[in-house]
Coordinates of C-alpha atoms in Angstrom, one line a residue:
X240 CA -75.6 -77.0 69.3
X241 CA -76.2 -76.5 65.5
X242 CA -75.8 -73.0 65.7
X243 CA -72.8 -73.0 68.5
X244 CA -70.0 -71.8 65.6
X245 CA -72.4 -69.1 64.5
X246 CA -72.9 -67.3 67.6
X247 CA -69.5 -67.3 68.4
X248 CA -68.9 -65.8 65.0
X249 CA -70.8 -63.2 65.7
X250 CA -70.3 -63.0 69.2
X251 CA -66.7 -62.7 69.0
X252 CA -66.7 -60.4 65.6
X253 CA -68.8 -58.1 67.3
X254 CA -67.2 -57.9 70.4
X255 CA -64.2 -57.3 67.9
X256 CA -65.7 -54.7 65.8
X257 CA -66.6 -52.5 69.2
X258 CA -63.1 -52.9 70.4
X259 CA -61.6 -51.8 67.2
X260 CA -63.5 -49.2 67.1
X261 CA -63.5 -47.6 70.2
X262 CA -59.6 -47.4 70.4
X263 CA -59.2 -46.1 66.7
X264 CA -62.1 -43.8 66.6
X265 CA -59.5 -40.9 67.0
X266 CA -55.9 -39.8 68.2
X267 CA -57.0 -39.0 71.7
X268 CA -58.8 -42.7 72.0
X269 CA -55.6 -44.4 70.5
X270 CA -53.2 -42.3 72.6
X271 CA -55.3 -43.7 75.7
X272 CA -55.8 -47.1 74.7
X273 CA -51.9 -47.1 74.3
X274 CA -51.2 -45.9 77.9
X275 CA -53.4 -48.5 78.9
X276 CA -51.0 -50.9 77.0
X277 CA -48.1 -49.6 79.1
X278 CA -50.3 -49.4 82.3
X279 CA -51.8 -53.2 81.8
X280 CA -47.9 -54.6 81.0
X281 CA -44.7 -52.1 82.1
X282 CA -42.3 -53.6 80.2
X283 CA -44.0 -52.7 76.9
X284 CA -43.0 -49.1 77.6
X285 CA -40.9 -49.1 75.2
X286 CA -43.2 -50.9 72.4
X287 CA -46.4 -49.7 73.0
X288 CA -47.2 -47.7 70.5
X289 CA -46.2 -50.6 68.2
X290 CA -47.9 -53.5 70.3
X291 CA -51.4 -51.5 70.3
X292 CA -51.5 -51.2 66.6
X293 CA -50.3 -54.8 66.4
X294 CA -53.5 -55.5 69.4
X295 CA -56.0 -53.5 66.5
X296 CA -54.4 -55.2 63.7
X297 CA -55.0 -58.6 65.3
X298 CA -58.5 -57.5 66.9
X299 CA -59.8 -56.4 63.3
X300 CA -58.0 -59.4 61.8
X301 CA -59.8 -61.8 64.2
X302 CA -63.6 -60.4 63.1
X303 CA -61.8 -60.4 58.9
X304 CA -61.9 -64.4 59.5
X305 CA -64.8 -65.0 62.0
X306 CA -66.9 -63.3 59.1
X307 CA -66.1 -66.1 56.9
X308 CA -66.8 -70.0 57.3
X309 CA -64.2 -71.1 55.5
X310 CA -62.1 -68.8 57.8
X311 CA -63.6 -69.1 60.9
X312 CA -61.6 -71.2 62.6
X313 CA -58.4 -68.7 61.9
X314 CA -60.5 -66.6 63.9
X315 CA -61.6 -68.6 66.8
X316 CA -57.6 -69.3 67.1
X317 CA -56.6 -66.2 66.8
X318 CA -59.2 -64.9 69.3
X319 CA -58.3 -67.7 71.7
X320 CA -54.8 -66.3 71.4
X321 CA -55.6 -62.5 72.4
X322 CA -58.0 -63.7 75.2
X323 CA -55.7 -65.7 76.9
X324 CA -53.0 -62.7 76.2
X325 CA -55.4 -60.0 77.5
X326 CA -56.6 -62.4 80.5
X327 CA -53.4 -63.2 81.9
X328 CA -52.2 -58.6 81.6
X329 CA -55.1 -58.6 83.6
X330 CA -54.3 -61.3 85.9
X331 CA -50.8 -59.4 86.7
X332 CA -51.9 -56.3 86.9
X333 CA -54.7 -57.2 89.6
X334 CA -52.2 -59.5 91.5
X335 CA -50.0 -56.1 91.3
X336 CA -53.0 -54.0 92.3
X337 CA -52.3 -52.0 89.5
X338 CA -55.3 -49.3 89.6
X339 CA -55.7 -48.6 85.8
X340 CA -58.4 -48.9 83.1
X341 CA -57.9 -51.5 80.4
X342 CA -58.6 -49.8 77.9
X343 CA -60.6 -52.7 76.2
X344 CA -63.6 -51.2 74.9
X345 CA -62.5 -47.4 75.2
X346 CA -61.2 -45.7 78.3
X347 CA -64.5 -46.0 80.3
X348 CA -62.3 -44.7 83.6
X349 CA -63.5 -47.4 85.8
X350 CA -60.0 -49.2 87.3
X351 CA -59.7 -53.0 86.1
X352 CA -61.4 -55.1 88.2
X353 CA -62.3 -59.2 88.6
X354 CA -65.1 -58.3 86.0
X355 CA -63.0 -58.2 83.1
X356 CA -61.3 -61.5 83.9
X357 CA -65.1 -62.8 83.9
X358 CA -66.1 -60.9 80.5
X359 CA -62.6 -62.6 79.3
X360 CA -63.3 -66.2 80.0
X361 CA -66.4 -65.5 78.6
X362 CA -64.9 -64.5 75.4
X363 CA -62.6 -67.4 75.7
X364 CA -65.0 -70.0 76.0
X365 CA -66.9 -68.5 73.0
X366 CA -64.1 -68.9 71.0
X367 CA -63.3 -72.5 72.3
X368 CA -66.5 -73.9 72.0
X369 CA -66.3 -72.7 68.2
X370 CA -63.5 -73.9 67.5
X371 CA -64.7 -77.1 68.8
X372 CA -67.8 -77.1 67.6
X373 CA -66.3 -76.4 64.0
X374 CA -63.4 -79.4 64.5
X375 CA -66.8 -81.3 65.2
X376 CA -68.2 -80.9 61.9
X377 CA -70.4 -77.6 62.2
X378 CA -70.5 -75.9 59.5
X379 CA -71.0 -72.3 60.5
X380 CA -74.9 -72.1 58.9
X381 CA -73.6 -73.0 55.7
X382 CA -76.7 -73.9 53.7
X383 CA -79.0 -73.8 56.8
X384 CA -80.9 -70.8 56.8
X385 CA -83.1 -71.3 60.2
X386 CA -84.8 -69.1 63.1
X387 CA -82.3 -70.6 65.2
X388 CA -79.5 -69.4 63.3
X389 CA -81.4 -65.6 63.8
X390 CA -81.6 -66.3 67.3
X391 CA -78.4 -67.2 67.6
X392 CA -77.3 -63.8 66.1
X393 CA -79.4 -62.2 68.0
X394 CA -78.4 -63.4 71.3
X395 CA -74.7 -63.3 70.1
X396 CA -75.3 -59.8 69.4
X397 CA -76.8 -58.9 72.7
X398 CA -74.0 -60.5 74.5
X399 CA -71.8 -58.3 72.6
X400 CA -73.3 -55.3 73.4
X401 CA -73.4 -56.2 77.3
X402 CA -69.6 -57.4 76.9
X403 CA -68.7 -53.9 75.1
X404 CA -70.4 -51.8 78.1
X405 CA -69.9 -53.7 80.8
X406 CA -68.4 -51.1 82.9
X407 CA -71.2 -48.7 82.1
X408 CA -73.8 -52.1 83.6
X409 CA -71.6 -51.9 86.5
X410 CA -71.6 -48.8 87.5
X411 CA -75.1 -48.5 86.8
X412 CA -75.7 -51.2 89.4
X413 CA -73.3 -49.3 91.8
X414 CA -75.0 -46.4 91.2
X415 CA -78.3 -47.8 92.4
X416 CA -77.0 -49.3 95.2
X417 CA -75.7 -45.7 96.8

């Protein structure tokens, strides 16, 4: 449990940093990332251009504070806050049977599924248990230099990658099943 605040740090920051990057890495990513916007939630037709560069703004602001200690619990609130935003546009747009990508981690053209509810709460409960684990007096691997805290970083950073290409794992599996 020592180590619970740093692997959510890093967890988090990196599943951040891929977000970020995959829906700025050019005009034709934004543009999509934005019609997912509108897709996920109609009613932001009108915004959505402003709502996905607020989305980016927050994302990269979220990994900004996770990187710090002193900051970190900024970041586990504010990446509580855009889970449980992102969860429940997914939530409605499945319950509408809305057949659209997300848009999460780039436009990976696979239609939203139950998945990304699952790779949510498991985003959310990262950030939780950090924040909870900080409230609780963990320090973040201030002044605790340990293989444990290497392990951590390097499971959080596994987990990152697997959250950021989930689609591609899925239709991997699919594919072998055919």
């Amino acid at each position: 449990m020592d180590h619970l605040v740093d692997f959510g740090r890093t967890f988090l920051g990196l599943a951040f940093i891929f977000s970020v990057v995959e829906k700025v890495r050019g005009p034709t990513a934004f543009r999509a990332f934005r019609d997912a916007v509108v897709s996920l939630a109609p009613p932001l037709r009108g915004v959505a251009t402003p709502t996905a560069v607020l989305i980016v703004v927050a994302e990269t602001t979220s990994v900004l504070t996770l990187a710090l200690p002193a900051t970190a619990p900024v970041g586990f609130t504010l990446s509580i806050a855009l889970m449980v935003a992102f969860t429940i546009a997914l939530i409605l747009a499945l319950r509408r049977r809305a057949a659209v990508s997300c848009g999460c981690f780039g436009d990976s053209g696979s239609a939203i599924a139950p998945r990304h509810v699952g790779r949510n709460a498991v985003l959310l409960l990262a950030a939780v248990a950090g924040l909870f684990r900080w409230a609780a007096g963990d320090t973040a691997g201030v002044g605790r230099p340990s293989a444990g805290l290497v392990l951590a970083a390097g499971l959080a950073a596994i987990l990152a990658l697997a959250t950021a290409t989930l689609d591609d794992i899925a239709a991997l599996f699919a594919n072998g099943r055919s």
